[in-house]
Tab-separated table of C-alpha atoms in Angstrom:
chain	number	residue	atom	x	y	z
A	1	UNK	CA	0.078	-0.127	0.078
A	2	UNK	CA	2.540	2.031	1.111
A	3	UNK	CA	4.056	1.443	-2.610
A	4	UNK	CA	1.485	2.379	-4.129
A	5	UNK	CA	0.997	5.834	-2.273
A	6	UNK	CA	4.458	6.899	-3.470
A	7	UNK	CA	4.101	6.264	-6.612
A	8	UNK	CA	0.918	8.287	-6.406
A	9	UNK	CA	2.691	10.697	-4.594
A	10	UNK	CA	5.278	11.562	-7.669
A	11	UNK	CA	3.329	11.325	-10.553
A	12	UNK	CA	1.502	13.907	-8.918
A	13	UNK	CA	4.253	15.991	-8.501
A	14	UNK	CA	5.301	14.972	-12.146
A	15	UNK	CA	2.261	15.690	-13.423
A	16	UNK	CA	2.314	19.178	-11.243
A	17	UNK	CA	6.022	19.983	-13.097
A	18	UNK	CA	4.039	18.970	-16.666
A	19	UNK	CA	1.021	21.519	-16.257
A	20	UNK	CA	3.699	24.449	-15.110
A	21	UNK	CA	5.748	24.339	-17.857
A	22	UNK	CA	2.463	24.046	-20.058
A	23	UNK	CA	1.187	27.286	-18.601
A	24	UNK	CA	4.917	28.903	-18.727
A	25	UNK	CA	4.982	28.230	-22.790
A	26	UNK	CA	1.398	28.801	-22.943
A	27	UNK	CA	2.777	32.741	-21.356
A	28	UNK	CA	4.932	32.764	-23.713
A	29	UNK	CA	3.345	32.100	-26.874
A	30	UNK	CA	0.490	34.803	-25.646
A	31	UNK	CA	3.548	37.076	-24.725
A	32	UNK	CA	5.080	36.295	-28.046
A	33	UNK	CA	1.815	36.474	-30.390
A	34	UNK	CA	0.773	40.270	-28.694
A	35	UNK	CA	4.768	41.113	-29.634
A	36	UNK	CA	3.950	39.945	-33.037
A	37	UNK	CA	0.822	41.963	-33.447
A	38	UNK	CA	1.529	45.513	-32.168
A	39	UNK	CA	4.888	44.731	-34.517
A	40	UNK	CA	2.219	43.668	-37.660
A	41	UNK	CA	0.280	46.419	-36.489
A	42	UNK	CA	3.087	48.865	-37.024
A	43	UNK	CA	4.204	47.485	-40.236
A	44	UNK	CA	0.614	47.245	-41.947
A	45	UNK	CA	0.154	51.307	-40.634
A	46	UNK	CA	3.891	52.083	-42.246
A	47	UNK	CA	2.239	50.633	-45.341
A	48	UNK	CA	-0.488	52.350	-45.198
A	49	UNK	CA	1.103	55.709	-44.707
A	50	UNK	CA	3.592	55.201	-47.858
A	51	UNK	CA	1.060	54.094	-49.967
A	52	UNK	CA	1.101	55.635	-54.034
A	53	UNK	CA	-1.088	54.531	-55.801
A	54	UNK	CA	-0.957	56.192	-59.532
A	55	UNK	CA	-3.046	58.968	-59.443
A	56	UNK	CA	-1.666	59.851	-56.013
A	57	UNK	CA	1.575	60.586	-58.239
A	58	UNK	CA	0.126	61.624	-60.529
A	59	UNK	CA	-1.201	64.313	-58.190
A	60	UNK	CA	2.723	64.974	-57.594
A	61	UNK	CA	3.787	65.465	-61.015
A	62	UNK	CA	0.571	67.781	-61.737
A	63	UNK	CA	2.080	69.937	-58.418
A	64	UNK	CA	5.171	69.077	-59.247
A	65	UNK	CA	4.906	71.165	-62.715
A	66	UNK	CA	2.754	73.629	-62.234
A	67	UNK	CA	5.710	74.700	-59.627
A	68	UNK	CA	8.193	74.160	-62.063
A	69	UNK	CA	6.029	77.242	-64.419
A	70	UNK	CA	6.598	79.810	-61.161
A	71	UNK	CA	9.951	78.599	-60.533
A	72	UNK	CA	10.610	79.910	-64.139
A	73	UNK	CA	8.683	82.766	-63.958
A	74	UNK	CA	10.068	84.555	-61.126
A	75	UNK	CA	13.223	84.490	-58.251
A	76	UNK	CA	10.958	82.812	-55.062
A	77	UNK	CA	7.955	82.124	-56.763
A	78	UNK	CA	8.231	78.575	-56.538
A	79	UNK	CA	8.686	76.012	-53.803
A	80	UNK	CA	10.663	74.372	-56.241
A	81	UNK	CA	13.839	76.011	-57.154
A	82	UNK	CA	14.689	76.430	-60.811
A	83	UNK	CA	18.089	77.872	-60.502
A	84	UNK	CA	19.488	78.373	-64.607
A	85	UNK	CA	22.554	77.482	-65.457
A	86	UNK	CA	25.532	79.389	-67.286
A	87	UNK	CA	25.978	76.448	-69.815
A	88	UNK	CA	25.563	78.436	-73.267
A	89	UNK	CA	27.153	75.515	-74.921
A	90	UNK	CA	26.856	71.753	-74.313
A	91	UNK	CA	29.542	69.074	-76.365
A	92	UNK	CA	29.982	68.546	-79.956
A	93	UNK	CA	32.124	66.146	-80.249
A	94	UNK	CA	34.932	68.217	-80.869
A	95	UNK	CA	37.098	68.641	-77.855
A	96	UNK	CA	40.116	68.067	-78.077
A	97	UNK	CA	42.626	68.219	-74.921
A	98	UNK	CA	43.232	67.220	-71.483
A	99	UNK	CA	41.233	68.397	-68.932
A	100	UNK	CA	40.337	67.196	-65.730
A	101	UNK	CA	36.673	66.803	-63.540
A	102	UNK	CA	36.313	67.208	-59.613
A	103	UNK	CA	32.664	65.453	-59.284
A	104	UNK	CA	31.621	66.664	-55.044
A	105	UNK	CA	28.329	65.506	-54.642
A	106	UNK	CA	28.295	63.951	-51.375
A	107	UNK	CA	29.999	61.750	-48.829
A	108	UNK	CA	33.026	61.026	-51.562
A	109	UNK	CA	33.893	62.724	-54.212
A	110	UNK	CA	35.913	61.634	-57.525
A	111	UNK	CA	38.814	63.147	-60.021
A	112	UNK	CA	39.104	62.749	-63.281
A	113	UNK	CA	41.089	63.157	-66.055
A	114	UNK	CA	39.847	62.951	-69.649
A	115	UNK	CA	42.037	62.777	-72.966
A	116	UNK	CA	39.881	64.164	-75.811
A	117	UNK	CA	40.228	63.480	-79.720
A	118	UNK	CA	37.622	65.189	-81.520
A	119	UNK	CA	35.335	63.670	-83.228
A	120	UNK	CA	37.279	60.968	-84.355
A	121	UNK	CA	38.980	59.569	-80.990
A	122	UNK	CA	36.261	61.067	-79.126
A	123	UNK	CA	37.531	59.928	-75.311
A	124	UNK	CA	41.153	58.291	-76.499
A	125	UNK	CA	41.388	58.119	-72.051
A	126	UNK	CA	40.090	58.458	-69.322
A	127	UNK	CA	41.241	58.059	-65.158
A	128	UNK	CA	40.002	58.839	-62.136
A	129	UNK	CA	40.126	58.229	-58.346
A	130	UNK	CA	37.636	58.740	-55.134
A	131	UNK	CA	37.811	59.965	-51.845
A	132	UNK	CA	35.832	59.846	-49.405
A	133	UNK	CA	35.208	62.718	-47.679
A	134	UNK	CA	36.350	62.854	-43.063
A	135	UNK	CA	32.815	63.091	-40.963
A	136	UNK	CA	34.384	66.334	-39.061
A	137	UNK	CA	34.947	67.506	-42.177
A	138	UNK	CA	31.328	68.467	-43.086
A	139	UNK	CA	30.932	70.052	-39.951
A	140	UNK	CA	33.921	71.621	-40.288
A	141	UNK	CA	35.508	75.018	-41.838
A	142	UNK	CA	35.495	76.440	-45.606
A	143	UNK	CA	39.531	76.482	-45.867
A	144	UNK	CA	39.502	72.645	-44.089
A	145	UNK	CA	37.117	71.294	-46.367
A	146	UNK	CA	38.809	72.471	-49.096
A	147	UNK	CA	42.572	72.295	-48.626
A	148	UNK	CA	41.061	68.882	-47.907
A	149	UNK	CA	39.956	67.943	-51.329
A	150	UNK	CA	42.752	70.331	-53.298
A	151	UNK	CA	45.472	67.923	-51.790
A	152	UNK	CA	43.798	64.807	-52.856
A	153	UNK	CA	43.019	66.936	-56.422
A	154	UNK	CA	46.968	67.598	-56.111
A	155	UNK	CA	47.508	64.538	-55.515
A	156	UNK	CA	45.805	63.095	-58.875
A	157	UNK	CA	47.398	65.395	-61.143
A	158	UNK	CA	51.227	64.712	-59.596
A	159	UNK	CA	50.389	60.641	-61.507
A	160	UNK	CA	49.458	61.689	-64.575
A	161	UNK	CA	51.698	59.472	-66.676
A	162	UNK	CA	51.223	58.471	-70.619
A	163	UNK	CA	48.381	59.126	-72.529
A	164	UNK	CA	47.942	62.279	-71.340
A	165	UNK	CA	49.214	65.450	-73.237
A	166	UNK	CA	48.316	69.011	-72.087
A	167	UNK	CA	49.301	71.388	-74.668
A	168	UNK	CA	52.918	73.132	-74.450
A	169	UNK	CA	52.408	76.288	-72.594
A	170	UNK	CA	48.590	75.998	-70.851
A	171	UNK	CA	47.070	75.693	-67.912
A	172	UNK	CA	45.004	72.560	-66.968
A	173	UNK	CA	41.366	72.715	-66.714
A	174	UNK	CA	38.923	72.097	-64.735
A	175	UNK	CA	34.920	70.432	-65.004
A	176	UNK	CA	33.928	71.430	-60.873
A	177	UNK	CA	30.552	69.501	-60.336
A	178	UNK	CA	29.525	71.378	-57.083
A	179	UNK	CA	25.987	69.114	-56.523
A	180	UNK	CA	24.958	71.897	-54.091
A	181	UNK	CA	22.118	74.303	-54.102
A	182	UNK	CA	24.077	77.580	-55.731
A	183	UNK	CA	22.968	80.799	-57.232
A	184	UNK	CA	25.511	81.266	-60.351
A	185	UNK	CA	27.384	84.796	-61.826
A	186	UNK	CA	28.860	83.111	-64.418
A	187	UNK	CA	30.098	79.832	-65.712
A	188	UNK	CA	33.139	80.037	-63.242
A	189	UNK	CA	31.569	81.410	-60.470
A	190	UNK	CA	28.688	80.567	-57.882
A	191	UNK	CA	27.211	81.236	-54.580
A	192	UNK	CA	26.643	78.796	-52.456
A	193	UNK	CA	23.266	78.953	-51.033
A	194	UNK	CA	22.962	76.274	-48.740
A	195	UNK	CA	24.753	72.968	-47.874
A	196	UNK	CA	22.457	69.943	-47.934
A	197	UNK	CA	23.330	66.215	-47.920
A	198	UNK	CA	24.787	66.115	-44.703
A	199	UNK	CA	26.997	69.287	-44.318
A	200	UNK	CA	26.934	71.890	-42.520
A	201	UNK	CA	29.425	74.592	-42.378
A	202	UNK	CA	28.363	78.257	-42.022
A	203	UNK	CA	31.034	79.869	-43.115
A	204	UNK	CA	30.605	78.982	-46.889
A	205	UNK	CA	27.294	79.796	-46.982
A	206	UNK	CA	27.436	83.117	-49.734
A	207	UNK	CA	30.459	82.679	-50.900
A	208	UNK	CA	31.739	81.825	-54.505
A	209	UNK	CA	32.721	78.480	-54.066
A	210	UNK	CA	35.108	78.568	-57.206
A	211	UNK	CA	37.635	80.868	-55.420
A	212	UNK	CA	37.792	79.256	-52.508
A	213	UNK	CA	38.900	75.828	-54.200
A	214	UNK	CA	41.003	78.281	-56.169
A	215	UNK	CA	42.685	79.431	-53.232
A	216	UNK	CA	43.257	76.031	-52.093
A	217	UNK	CA	45.039	75.008	-55.409
A	218	UNK	CA	46.893	77.530	-55.141
A	219	UNK	CA	47.751	76.945	-51.606
A	220	UNK	CA	48.803	73.545	-53.156
A	221	UNK	CA	51.138	75.385	-55.891
A	222	UNK	CA	48.427	73.148	-58.284
A	223	UNK	CA	48.423	75.416	-61.486
A	224	UNK	CA	44.534	75.257	-61.760
A	225	UNK	CA	41.723	76.545	-63.199
A	226	UNK	CA	37.957	76.271	-63.056
A	227	UNK	CA	36.571	76.494	-66.739
A	228	UNK	CA	33.124	75.644	-65.861
A	229	UNK	CA	30.601	75.497	-62.976
A	230	UNK	CA	28.244	73.186	-62.761
A	231	UNK	CA	25.839	70.986	-61.050
A	232	UNK	CA	25.472	66.287	-61.515
A	233	UNK	CA	22.680	66.806	-63.139
A	234	UNK	CA	24.018	69.431	-65.305
A	235	UNK	CA	27.369	67.262	-66.286
A	236	UNK	CA	25.058	64.442	-66.368
A	237	UNK	CA	23.372	65.849	-69.378
A	238	UNK	CA	26.154	66.598	-71.202
A	239	UNK	CA	28.046	63.844	-70.751
A	240	UNK	CA	25.308	62.167	-72.134
A	241	UNK	CA	24.228	64.685	-74.261
A	242	UNK	CA	27.759	64.123	-75.860
A	243	UNK	CA	26.699	60.594	-76.873
A	244	UNK	CA	23.222	60.773	-78.039
A	245	UNK	CA	21.592	63.773	-79.016
A	246	UNK	CA	18.174	62.092	-77.535
A	247	UNK	CA	19.512	62.969	-74.480
A	248	UNK	CA	17.308	65.828	-72.811
A	249	UNK	CA	16.890	65.494	-69.038
A	250	UNK	CA	19.409	63.870	-66.567
A	251	UNK	CA	18.307	62.565	-63.468
A	252	UNK	CA	20.637	62.069	-60.029
A	253	UNK	CA	19.345	58.821	-57.999
A	254	UNK	CA	22.375	58.891	-55.252
A	255	UNK	CA	23.443	59.891	-52.403
A	256	UNK	CA	20.785	62.973	-52.978
A	257	UNK	CA	18.440	63.468	-56.102
A	258	UNK	CA	18.550	66.269	-58.689
A	259	UNK	CA	17.277	66.961	-62.246
A	260	UNK	CA	18.181	69.049	-65.121
A	261	UNK	CA	16.661	69.304	-68.977
A	262	UNK	CA	16.468	71.278	-72.048
A	263	UNK	CA	14.270	74.162	-71.726
A	264	UNK	CA	13.420	76.374	-74.421
A	265	UNK	CA	14.373	80.029	-73.686
A	266	UNK	CA	10.817	82.058	-74.355
A	267	UNK	CA	9.934	79.567	-71.204
A	268	UNK	CA	11.728	80.913	-69.249
A	269	UNK	CA	10.301	84.673	-67.860
A	270	UNK	CA	13.193	85.265	-66.098
A	271	UNK	CA	15.360	84.201	-68.083
A	272	UNK	CA	18.588	86.797	-68.802
A	273	UNK	CA	20.295	84.859	-71.647
A	274	UNK	CA	20.854	81.187	-70.127
A	275	UNK	CA	19.148	78.208	-72.016
A	276	UNK	CA	18.953	75.349	-68.790
A	277	UNK	CA	16.899	74.795	-66.406
A	278	UNK	CA	18.440	72.790	-63.501
A	279	UNK	CA	15.588	72.372	-60.968
A	280	UNK	CA	15.386	70.193	-57.134
A	281	UNK	CA	12.739	68.558	-56.495
A	282	UNK	CA	10.250	69.306	-53.775
A	283	UNK	CA	6.433	69.199	-54.549
A	284	UNK	CA	3.583	69.264	-52.237
A	285	UNK	CA	1.346	66.653	-51.892
A	286	UNK	CA	3.718	63.478	-50.647
A	287	UNK	CA	2.894	60.570	-48.431
A	288	UNK	CA	4.849	61.605	-45.149
A	289	UNK	CA	4.721	59.223	-42.505
A	290	UNK	CA	5.672	60.111	-38.578
A	291	UNK	CA	8.989	58.481	-38.951
A	292	UNK	CA	9.516	60.651	-42.502
A	293	UNK	CA	8.451	64.220	-40.001
A	294	UNK	CA	10.581	63.469	-36.695
A	295	UNK	CA	13.295	62.493	-39.655
A	296	UNK	CA	13.124	66.025	-40.911
A	297	UNK	CA	13.071	68.007	-37.758
A	298	UNK	CA	16.242	66.795	-36.270
A	299	UNK	CA	17.914	67.024	-39.328
A	300	UNK	CA	20.271	70.367	-40.508
A	301	UNK	CA	17.987	71.730	-42.791
A	302	UNK	CA	14.479	70.656	-41.005
A	303	UNK	CA	12.019	71.789	-43.189
A	304	UNK	CA	13.264	72.194	-46.748
A	305	UNK	CA	14.526	69.267	-49.568
A	306	UNK	CA	11.422	67.282	-48.318
A	307	UNK	CA	11.041	65.089	-51.478
A	308	UNK	CA	14.632	64.240	-50.975
A	309	UNK	CA	14.567	62.994	-47.692
A	310	UNK	CA	12.002	60.390	-49.292
A	311	UNK	CA	13.512	58.991	-52.023
A	312	UNK	CA	17.652	59.115	-51.565
A	313	UNK	CA	19.955	57.604	-50.143
A	314	UNK	CA	21.099	58.714	-47.882
A	315	UNK	CA	17.669	58.930	-46.232
A	316	UNK	CA	16.675	55.385	-46.965
A	317	UNK	CA	18.390	53.370	-44.735
A	318	UNK	CA	17.604	56.141	-41.768
A	319	UNK	CA	13.614	55.525	-41.996
A	320	UNK	CA	14.188	52.090	-41.697
A	321	UNK	CA	16.018	52.220	-38.350
A	322	UNK	CA	13.543	54.113	-37.168
A	323	UNK	CA	10.640	51.865	-37.830
A	324	UNK	CA	12.865	49.331	-36.766
A	325	UNK	CA	13.655	51.307	-33.383
A	326	UNK	CA	9.570	51.983	-33.148
A	327	UNK	CA	8.752	48.509	-32.898
A	328	UNK	CA	11.745	47.398	-30.690
A	329	UNK	CA	10.356	49.938	-27.912
A	330	UNK	CA	6.491	49.064	-28.573
A	331	UNK	CA	6.722	46.152	-29.841
A	332	UNK	CA	9.525	44.744	-28.011
A	333	UNK	CA	10.500	43.260	-31.938
A	334	UNK	CA	14.066	42.194	-30.717
A	335	UNK	CA	13.806	40.703	-27.262
A	336	UNK	CA	12.813	42.276	-23.837
A	337	UNK	CA	16.085	45.404	-24.158
A	338	UNK	CA	16.222	47.986	-27.150
A	339	UNK	CA	18.947	46.931	-28.786
A	340	UNK	CA	21.637	50.458	-27.988
A	341	UNK	CA	22.898	50.210	-31.072
A	342	UNK	CA	19.866	51.309	-32.984
A	343	UNK	CA	19.277	54.199	-31.241
A	344	UNK	CA	22.033	55.508	-33.357
A	345	UNK	CA	20.617	58.259	-35.934
A	346	UNK	CA	22.115	56.769	-39.476
A	347	UNK	CA	23.864	53.479	-38.718
A	348	UNK	CA	21.689	51.603	-40.681
A	349	UNK	CA	22.842	53.188	-44.118
A	350	UNK	CA	21.110	52.963	-47.350
A	351	UNK	CA	23.837	50.063	-48.854
A	352	UNK	CA	23.498	47.917	-45.836
A	353	UNK	CA	19.442	48.408	-46.616
A	354	UNK	CA	20.221	47.302	-50.343
A	355	UNK	CA	21.994	44.407	-49.165
A	356	UNK	CA	18.743	42.971	-46.457
A	357	UNK	CA	16.649	43.653	-49.416
A	358	UNK	CA	18.164	41.714	-52.110
A	359	UNK	CA	18.982	38.717	-50.272
A	360	UNK	CA	17.610	35.801	-51.722
A	361	UNK	CA	18.583	32.963	-49.181
A	362	UNK	CA	16.854	30.521	-48.019
A	363	UNK	CA	17.394	32.179	-44.424
A	364	UNK	CA	17.681	35.209	-45.219
A	365	UNK	CA	21.893	35.071	-44.014
A	366	UNK	CA	22.578	38.390	-45.034
A	367	UNK	CA	20.027	39.770	-43.265
A	368	UNK	CA	20.703	38.112	-39.737
A	369	UNK	CA	24.678	38.872	-40.717
A	370	UNK	CA	23.752	42.679	-41.097
A	371	UNK	CA	21.303	42.877	-38.077
A	372	UNK	CA	24.630	41.628	-36.471
A	373	UNK	CA	27.247	43.314	-37.649
A	374	UNK	CA	25.595	46.990	-37.776
A	375	UNK	CA	22.816	46.830	-35.386
A	376	UNK	CA	24.038	43.918	-32.727
A	377	UNK	CA	21.529	42.223	-33.024
A	378	UNK	CA	21.569	38.526	-32.714
A	379	UNK	CA	19.916	34.807	-32.883
A	380	UNK	CA	17.097	36.776	-35.275
A	381	UNK	CA	14.149	34.400	-36.195
A	382	UNK	CA	13.271	33.673	-40.261
A	383	UNK	CA	9.740	35.772	-39.144
A	384	UNK	CA	11.779	38.434	-38.061
A	385	UNK	CA	14.437	39.017	-41.018
A	386	UNK	CA	11.328	38.396	-43.793
A	387	UNK	CA	9.226	41.402	-41.499
A	388	UNK	CA	12.774	43.319	-41.997
A	389	UNK	CA	12.659	42.628	-45.906
A	390	UNK	CA	9.011	43.950	-45.747
A	391	UNK	CA	10.299	46.896	-44.381
A	392	UNK	CA	12.566	47.724	-46.621
A	393	UNK	CA	9.617	46.917	-49.826
A	394	UNK	CA	7.730	49.719	-48.311
A	395	UNK	CA	10.677	51.901	-48.200
A	396	UNK	CA	12.220	51.747	-51.015
A	397	UNK	CA	9.059	51.690	-53.235
A	398	UNK	CA	7.326	54.818	-52.301
A	399	UNK	CA	10.856	55.784	-52.858
A	400	UNK	CA	11.051	54.811	-55.685
A	401	UNK	CA	7.196	55.701	-57.494
A	402	UNK	CA	7.930	59.134	-56.305
A	403	UNK	CA	10.602	59.517	-57.766
A	404	UNK	CA	9.427	58.859	-60.694
A	405	UNK	CA	6.445	60.788	-60.288
A	406	UNK	CA	9.498	63.631	-60.292
A	407	UNK	CA	10.831	62.625	-63.648
A	408	UNK	CA	6.682	62.340	-65.272
A	409	UNK	CA	6.404	65.715	-63.674
A	410	UNK	CA	9.831	67.205	-65.948
A	411	UNK	CA	8.713	64.975	-69.142
A	412	UNK	CA	5.443	66.655	-68.259
A	413	UNK	CA	6.552	69.607	-68.116
A	414	UNK	CA	8.330	69.387	-71.490
A	415	UNK	CA	5.651	67.925	-72.978
A	416	UNK	CA	6.809	64.670	-73.737
A	417	UNK	CA	4.469	62.203	-71.948
A	418	UNK	CA	2.973	61.931	-75.568
A	419	UNK	CA	4.086	59.857	-78.897
A	420	UNK	CA	3.906	62.355	-81.697
A	421	UNK	CA	5.159	66.320	-80.897
A	422	UNK	CA	4.790	69.129	-83.426
A	423	UNK	CA	3.972	66.771	-85.988
A	424	UNK	CA	6.413	64.501	-85.807
A	425	UNK	CA	6.966	61.375	-83.383
A	426	UNK	CA	9.589	61.484	-80.864
A	427	UNK	CA	12.275	60.084	-78.663
A	428	UNK	CA	13.459	60.671	-75.339
A	429	UNK	CA	16.276	59.766	-73.433
A	430	UNK	CA	16.717	60.372	-69.954
A	431	UNK	CA	20.618	59.902	-68.485
A	432	UNK	CA	20.397	58.749	-64.526
A	433	UNK	CA	23.169	58.435	-62.424
A	434	UNK	CA	24.177	58.000	-59.133
A	435	UNK	CA	24.847	55.115	-56.287
A	436	UNK	CA	21.355	54.501	-55.133
A	437	UNK	CA	19.639	53.345	-59.392
A	438	UNK	CA	22.486	52.419	-60.562
A	439	UNK	CA	22.972	49.776	-57.614
A	440	UNK	CA	19.693	49.133	-55.099
A	441	UNK	CA	18.136	46.809	-58.200
A	442	UNK	CA	14.880	46.953	-56.156
A	443	UNK	CA	14.646	50.586	-56.133
A	444	UNK	CA	15.241	50.573	-60.090
A	445	UNK	CA	13.157	47.811	-61.442
A	446	UNK	CA	10.342	50.066	-59.297
A	447	UNK	CA	11.449	53.300	-60.890
A	448	UNK	CA	11.223	51.375	-64.485
A	449	UNK	CA	8.359	49.638	-64.506
A	450	UNK	CA	6.192	53.261	-62.361
A	451	UNK	CA	7.828	55.006	-65.276
A	452	UNK	CA	5.442	52.369	-67.391
A	453	UNK	CA	2.234	52.682	-65.305
A	454	UNK	CA	2.980	56.779	-65.983
A	455	UNK	CA	2.798	56.928	-69.124
A	456	UNK	CA	0.730	54.101	-70.892
A	457	UNK	CA	2.492	51.070	-72.626
A	458	UNK	CA	2.827	53.309	-75.853
A	459	UNK	CA	4.156	56.323	-74.663
A	460	UNK	CA	6.849	54.282	-72.637
A	461	UNK	CA	8.153	52.712	-75.374
A	462	UNK	CA	9.743	55.845	-76.904
A	463	UNK	CA	10.692	57.091	-73.293
A	464	UNK	CA	14.511	55.672	-71.947
A	465	UNK	CA	15.794	55.518	-68.972
A	466	UNK	CA	19.163	55.574	-69.628
A	467	UNK	CA	22.283	54.412	-66.941
A	468	UNK	CA	24.655	56.939	-67.222
A	469	UNK	CA	27.874	55.604	-65.178
A	470	UNK	CA	29.669	58.388	-64.003
A	471	UNK	CA	28.112	60.829	-66.493
A	472	UNK	CA	28.576	64.154	-64.338
A	473	UNK	CA	32.383	63.215	-63.935
A	474	UNK	CA	32.905	63.071	-67.166
A	475	UNK	CA	30.236	65.589	-68.231
A	476	UNK	CA	32.191	68.280	-66.352
A	477	UNK	CA	35.530	67.915	-67.981
A	478	UNK	CA	33.563	68.061	-71.011
A	479	UNK	CA	32.720	71.314	-70.091
A	480	UNK	CA	35.632	72.823	-69.106
A	481	UNK	CA	36.002	71.484	-72.683
A	482	UNK	CA	33.799	73.663	-74.623
A	483	UNK	CA	34.229	76.584	-71.755
A	484	UNK	CA	38.054	76.946	-72.548
A	485	UNK	CA	40.091	80.105	-72.669
A	486	UNK	CA	41.784	78.705	-75.309
A	487	UNK	CA	38.487	78.531	-77.563
A	488	UNK	CA	39.431	81.002	-79.931
A	489	UNK	CA	43.085	79.802	-80.454
A	490	UNK	CA	41.966	76.393	-81.364
A	491	UNK	CA	39.484	77.686	-83.635
A	492	UNK	CA	41.884	80.176	-85.127
């Protein structure tokens, strides 16, 4: 009898332990279920706020076209800056000689030399080097930044070798691509209106950037003249036009975003003799989220460049980080504690977002590795990684579709949103440059499909988006050639 009682007692204790374990598992499942519901709610809200149906995109394009007209009519007449460039002739193909280019447009800059051989030799030879700008120089002094740039340019010139020939007695000439808002006063001078893309150097604002660079080159003992000051889009337009006469629009989708196009002189009431218009894409009626608004408020230029903050490479990864932070705080998405690195602004860069987004491995290994190496988040489930991919989908698709709406707005302004114009069938080539467009495959494909959606099957066949690899750098060298101080000597 005693043995039976002991056995019964053991059985009861064992059963109780199982029951307790079952309760713990049930509570954990309920807690995890609650977390996933909260996380899912955040994702669904993001999806709704980022929605860009075709009708909304057409509103954006129409608003942009209206603002372009207003911006061409008068200075300050529009939210859209329509800055008139001083490029009065695009390259023809006849350009000859050795020319340099400096392309400053973001966290890196590129220096390039090009040997031009006229219509027969075209671009006979070219070389380039890319330099990262130390972060402290982006918020330091004008003197420090331009000294660093001039020193790197001087190093590059010193490596000039075979295949590059500077005519005897001539000064080296440079095309300076400066991809920030500038009010130009001539083809080779212009004052900085404001910095963007993370730069904030107060003593450069209102100064002539060519004069700043020239003084820095003199301090380096570098004998070089800036023949052309251009925006990256103008450079891309020139580079594209050099190889294809149908290029009439240039778009930059990289760290920042911008567009340039060829405008008719009579369509610019504020025009004073300069034919090419370049506008910063800022339009109304944008699908903003709380993450965008918070990012803008905390940025170096709050209330400005809103369109760029939705579509360009500097900001997409940061938007994803802010979404993940909210999910970590409100839904314990990564566990009971919020990963500290997730609180660091811009710690998640768009190239890392792109790498995760393009992860097609069965277990999304790249996503897991990026979370671990960048954010210190380990042991993520496949479900968690899939959710992150979905967030990348939403943010990248909104950016690409809005960028397409911007391009569509420019085409509408130019009358190139139809097949027939002035009784003739027209072909339109849009030269696109920038790391975001080049490397973020999902973004690029979404941009292309949205253009087809907006233009329609027929018209979209006549509008070609063409990647112009480093078009702005080559274009700047070409513009230096087409505005050379020695042109009259060569022609005589």
